[in-house]
């Protein structure tokens, strides 16, 4: 009987010891491999190497102001203090690190992962994903439009994506420009990115009822990183000529100033 009790006790000790060993190993495995004093998921050594400090909000800061946070730059193995890490004359934000058809800055703005070509693991690259009717690669990420009408009135439109939202700001001395007008232009540019300059100008004339003479400057950029711009001065008698931006000052008393922010479920590409 005593032998049985001793045997059982020994077995229990062995099992208990095994559990303790396994538990200890589990705890050892759960320990981080590097120091992370501010618990932001970025090694302290990396933050100190680039003199970012160890503050609580370091991961969300953008020291080089290239549109990529320190966390994103760490994930992409970029230098958070340089706007062009590899010195290839392409800004870090305009690089497509994961080769999914979207620039790094576009992925941040749209909420996809710039370090993962298929953020949602659905076997479709992020650039080929659709928002409404437009592929993300063809989504207009930024647009700036300035127009001077025949009546010498100024219209300024600023549209961009940031933090998964679209933002629209309109300054309009005519009081006739609507968000639907701007959205129609954006939809056309997204549906047909290869529109010629003449076709784009014709659409703008129609949408905003521009009579000659008029001036316009347009710059826009797609999620793919493709940027386009055009500058036009069209006179009533002389036809169309490339022109420079107007130096005339706005009459702020006559400006209709509109701000419109939409979340990522808005009608940006419907």
Coordinates of C-alpha atoms in Angstrom, one line a residue:
X1 CA 0.0 0.0 0.0
X2 CA 2.8 2.3 0.9
X3 CA 4.6 1.5 -2.3
X4 CA 1.4 2.4 -4.3
X5 CA 1.1 5.7 -2.4
X6 CA 4.7 6.6 -3.0
X7 CA 4.3 5.7 -6.7
X8 CA 1.2 7.8 -7.1
X9 CA 2.8 10.7 -5.4
X10 CA 5.9 10.5 -7.6
X11 CA 3.7 10.4 -10.7
X12 CA 1.7 13.4 -9.5
X13 CA 4.9 15.3 -8.9
X14 CA 6.2 14.4 -12.4
X15 CA 2.9 15.6 -14.0
X16 CA 2.9 18.7 -11.9
X17 CA 6.5 19.4 -12.8
X18 CA 5.7 18.9 -16.4
X19 CA 2.8 21.3 -16.2
X20 CA 5.0 23.9 -14.5
X21 CA 7.7 23.4 -17.1
X22 CA 5.2 23.8 -19.9
X23 CA 3.7 26.9 -18.3
X24 CA 7.1 28.4 -17.8
X25 CA 7.9 27.8 -21.4
X26 CA 4.6 29.4 -22.5
X27 CA 5.4 32.4 -20.4
X28 CA 8.9 32.6 -21.9
X29 CA 7.5 32.4 -25.4
X30 CA 5.0 35.2 -24.8
X31 CA 7.7 37.6 -23.7
X32 CA 8.7 40.1 -26.4
X33 CA 12.0 39.5 -28.1
X34 CA 12.8 43.2 -27.8
X35 CA 12.2 46.0 -25.4
X36 CA 9.1 48.1 -25.9
X37 CA 8.8 50.5 -23.1
X38 CA 5.9 52.5 -24.5
X39 CA 4.1 49.3 -25.6
X40 CA 3.3 50.6 -29.1
X41 CA 4.5 47.4 -30.9
X42 CA 7.7 49.1 -32.2
X43 CA 11.1 48.1 -30.7
X44 CA 12.6 50.8 -28.5
X45 CA 15.9 50.4 -30.4
X46 CA 14.3 51.4 -33.7
X47 CA 12.6 54.4 -32.1
X48 CA 15.9 55.5 -30.5
X49 CA 17.9 54.9 -33.6
X50 CA 15.9 57.5 -35.4
X51 CA 15.6 59.8 -32.4
X52 CA 11.8 59.5 -32.2
X53 CA 11.7 59.2 -28.4
X54 CA 9.7 56.7 -26.4
X55 CA 6.5 58.7 -25.9
X56 CA 3.0 57.2 -25.9
X57 CA 2.1 58.6 -29.3
X58 CA 5.3 58.0 -31.2
X59 CA 3.8 55.3 -33.4
X60 CA 1.2 57.7 -34.8
X61 CA 3.5 60.6 -35.4
X62 CA 4.9 61.5 -38.9
X63 CA 8.3 63.0 -38.3
X64 CA 9.3 63.5 -41.9
X65 CA 5.8 64.6 -42.9
X66 CA 5.5 62.3 -45.8
X67 CA 2.0 61.1 -45.0
X68 CA 3.2 57.9 -43.4
X69 CA 3.2 57.4 -39.7
X70 CA 6.2 56.0 -37.8
X71 CA 4.3 52.7 -37.4
X72 CA 3.7 52.4 -41.1
X73 CA 7.3 53.3 -41.9
X74 CA 8.5 50.6 -39.4
X75 CA 6.2 48.0 -41.0
X76 CA 7.6 49.0 -44.4
X77 CA 11.2 49.1 -43.2
X78 CA 11.5 52.8 -44.2
X79 CA 13.4 55.6 -42.6
X80 CA 10.9 57.7 -40.7
X81 CA 13.1 60.8 -40.9
X82 CA 13.6 60.7 -44.7
X83 CA 10.8 61.4 -47.3
X84 CA 12.7 59.3 -49.9
X85 CA 14.3 56.4 -48.0
X86 CA 15.9 54.7 -51.1
X87 CA 16.8 58.0 -52.8
X88 CA 15.1 57.0 -56.1
X89 CA 13.4 60.3 -56.5
X90 CA 10.1 58.7 -55.6
X91 CA 8.7 59.8 -52.2
X92 CA 8.0 57.0 -49.7
X93 CA 4.3 57.8 -49.8
X94 CA 4.3 57.4 -53.6
X95 CA 6.0 54.1 -53.6
X96 CA 4.0 50.9 -53.9
X97 CA 5.9 48.7 -51.5
X98 CA 3.6 45.6 -51.7
X99 CA 3.0 46.0 -55.5
X100 CA -0.8 45.8 -55.3
X101 CA -1.5 48.8 -57.5
X102 CA -1.9 51.4 -54.7
X103 CA 0.7 53.8 -53.4
X104 CA 1.6 53.6 -49.7
X105 CA -0.1 56.9 -49.0
X106 CA -3.3 55.9 -50.8
X107 CA -3.4 52.7 -48.7
X108 CA -3.2 54.7 -45.5
X109 CA -5.9 57.1 -46.7
X110 CA -8.2 54.3 -47.8
X111 CA -7.6 52.0 -44.8
X112 CA -5.8 49.1 -46.5
X113 CA -2.4 47.8 -45.5
X114 CA 0.5 49.1 -47.4
X115 CA 2.6 46.1 -46.3
X116 CA 0.1 43.5 -47.5
X117 CA -1.0 43.3 -51.2
X118 CA -4.3 41.5 -50.1
X119 CA -5.3 43.2 -46.9
X120 CA -8.6 41.3 -46.5
X121 CA -7.2 37.9 -47.7
X122 CA -9.9 37.5 -50.4
X123 CA -7.4 36.6 -53.1
X124 CA -7.9 40.0 -54.8
X125 CA -5.1 42.6 -54.7
X126 CA -6.1 45.8 -52.9
X127 CA -5.7 47.9 -56.1
X128 CA -8.2 45.7 -57.9
X129 CA -10.8 45.9 -55.1
X130 CA -13.8 48.0 -55.9
X131 CA -15.4 50.9 -54.1
X132 CA -18.7 51.4 -55.8
X133 CA -18.0 51.1 -59.6
X134 CA -14.3 52.1 -59.4
X135 CA -11.3 50.0 -58.7
X136 CA -9.3 51.4 -55.8
X137 CA -6.3 52.0 -58.1
X138 CA -8.6 54.3 -60.2
X139 CA -10.0 56.1 -57.3
X140 CA -9.3 59.8 -57.3
X141 CA -7.2 60.3 -54.2
X142 CA -6.7 64.1 -54.6
X143 CA -8.2 66.8 -56.9
X144 CA -7.7 70.5 -57.0
X145 CA -9.6 72.6 -59.5
X146 CA -9.5 76.4 -60.0
X147 CA -11.7 78.2 -62.5
X148 CA -12.2 81.8 -63.5
X149 CA -15.5 82.5 -65.3
X150 CA -16.4 84.9 -68.0
X151 CA -17.8 87.2 -65.3
X152 CA -14.4 87.1 -63.6
X153 CA -15.8 85.0 -60.7
X154 CA -13.6 82.4 -59.1
X155 CA -14.4 78.8 -58.2
X156 CA -12.0 76.7 -56.2
X157 CA -12.5 73.0 -55.4
X158 CA -10.3 70.8 -53.1
X159 CA -11.1 67.1 -52.8
X160 CA -9.0 64.4 -51.1
X161 CA -9.1 61.2 -49.1
X162 CA -7.8 61.0 -45.6
X163 CA -8.3 58.6 -42.7
X164 CA -10.8 56.5 -44.7
X165 CA -13.0 59.6 -45.4
X166 CA -13.4 61.8 -48.4
X167 CA -13.2 65.6 -47.8
X168 CA -14.6 68.2 -50.1
X169 CA -14.0 72.0 -49.8
X170 CA -15.7 74.4 -52.3
X171 CA -15.1 78.2 -52.6
X172 CA -17.6 79.5 -55.1
X173 CA -18.2 83.1 -56.1
X174 CA -21.0 82.1 -58.5
X175 CA -23.0 80.3 -55.8
X176 CA -24.0 77.7 -58.4
X177 CA -21.6 74.8 -57.8
X178 CA -23.0 71.8 -56.1
X179 CA -21.5 68.7 -54.5
X180 CA -23.3 66.7 -57.1
X181 CA -21.4 68.6 -59.9
X182 CA -18.1 67.8 -58.3
X183 CA -19.0 64.2 -57.6
X184 CA -20.0 63.8 -61.3
X185 CA -16.6 65.0 -62.4
X186 CA -14.9 62.7 -60.0
X187 CA -17.0 59.7 -61.1
X188 CA -16.1 60.5 -64.8
X189 CA -12.4 60.7 -64.0
X190 CA -12.6 57.4 -62.1
X191 CA -14.6 55.6 -64.7
X192 CA -12.3 56.6 -67.5
X193 CA -8.8 57.5 -66.2
X194 CA -7.5 57.7 -69.8
X195 CA -9.8 60.6 -70.9
X196 CA -7.9 63.1 -73.0
X197 CA -7.4 66.6 -71.8
X198 CA -9.9 67.9 -74.3
X199 CA -12.5 65.5 -73.1
X200 CA -11.9 66.5 -69.5
X201 CA -12.2 70.2 -70.3
X202 CA -15.4 69.5 -72.2
X203 CA -16.9 67.7 -69.2
X204 CA -15.9 70.6 -66.9
X205 CA -17.4 73.2 -69.2
X206 CA -20.7 71.2 -69.3
X207 CA -20.9 70.4 -65.6
X208 CA -20.1 74.0 -64.4
X209 CA -21.7 75.8 -67.3
X210 CA -18.6 77.7 -68.3
X211 CA -19.0 80.2 -71.1
X212 CA -16.0 81.6 -72.9
X213 CA -13.7 83.2 -72.0
X214 CA -12.6 81.2 -69.0
X215 CA -9.5 79.9 -67.3
X216 CA -9.1 76.6 -65.5
X217 CA -6.3 74.6 -63.8
X218 CA -6.9 71.0 -62.7
X219 CA -4.6 68.6 -60.9
X220 CA -5.7 65.1 -59.8
X221 CA -4.1 62.0 -58.6
X222 CA -5.2 58.4 -58.6
X223 CA -4.8 55.7 -56.0
X224 CA -2.3 54.0 -58.3
X225 CA -0.1 57.1 -58.0
X226 CA -0.7 58.4 -61.5
X227 CA -0.9 62.2 -61.4
X228 CA -2.3 64.4 -64.1
X229 CA -2.7 68.2 -64.6
X230 CA -3.8 70.6 -67.2
X231 CA -3.9 74.4 -67.5
X232 CA -6.2 76.2 -70.0
X233 CA -7.0 79.7 -70.9
X234 CA -9.8 79.8 -73.5
X235 CA -10.6 83.2 -75.1
X236 CA -13.9 83.9 -76.9
X237 CA -12.2 84.9 -80.2
X238 CA -8.7 83.3 -80.1
X239 CA -9.7 79.8 -79.1
X240 CA -7.8 77.6 -76.6
X241 CA -4.4 78.4 -75.2
X242 CA -2.3 77.1 -72.4
X243 CA -2.4 79.7 -69.6
X244 CA -1.0 80.5 -66.2
X245 CA -3.1 80.6 -63.0
X246 CA -4.9 83.9 -62.4
X247 CA -3.2 86.3 -60.1
X248 CA -6.5 88.0 -59.2
X249 CA -7.5 88.0 -55.6
X250 CA -10.8 86.5 -54.4
X251 CA -13.5 88.8 -53.2
X252 CA -14.2 87.0 -49.9
X253 CA -17.4 88.8 -49.4
X254 CA -18.9 87.0 -52.4
X255 CA -17.5 83.5 -51.8
X256 CA -19.8 80.6 -51.0
X257 CA -17.6 78.4 -48.8
X258 CA -18.6 74.8 -48.4
X259 CA -17.0 71.9 -46.6
X260 CA -18.2 68.4 -47.1
X261 CA -16.7 65.3 -45.4
X262 CA -18.0 61.8 -46.2
X263 CA -17.2 58.5 -44.6
X264 CA -16.1 55.5 -46.6
X265 CA -19.7 54.4 -47.2
X266 CA -20.5 57.6 -49.1
X267 CA -21.3 57.9 -52.7
X268 CA -17.8 58.7 -53.8
X269 CA -17.8 56.3 -56.8
X270 CA -21.5 55.5 -57.3

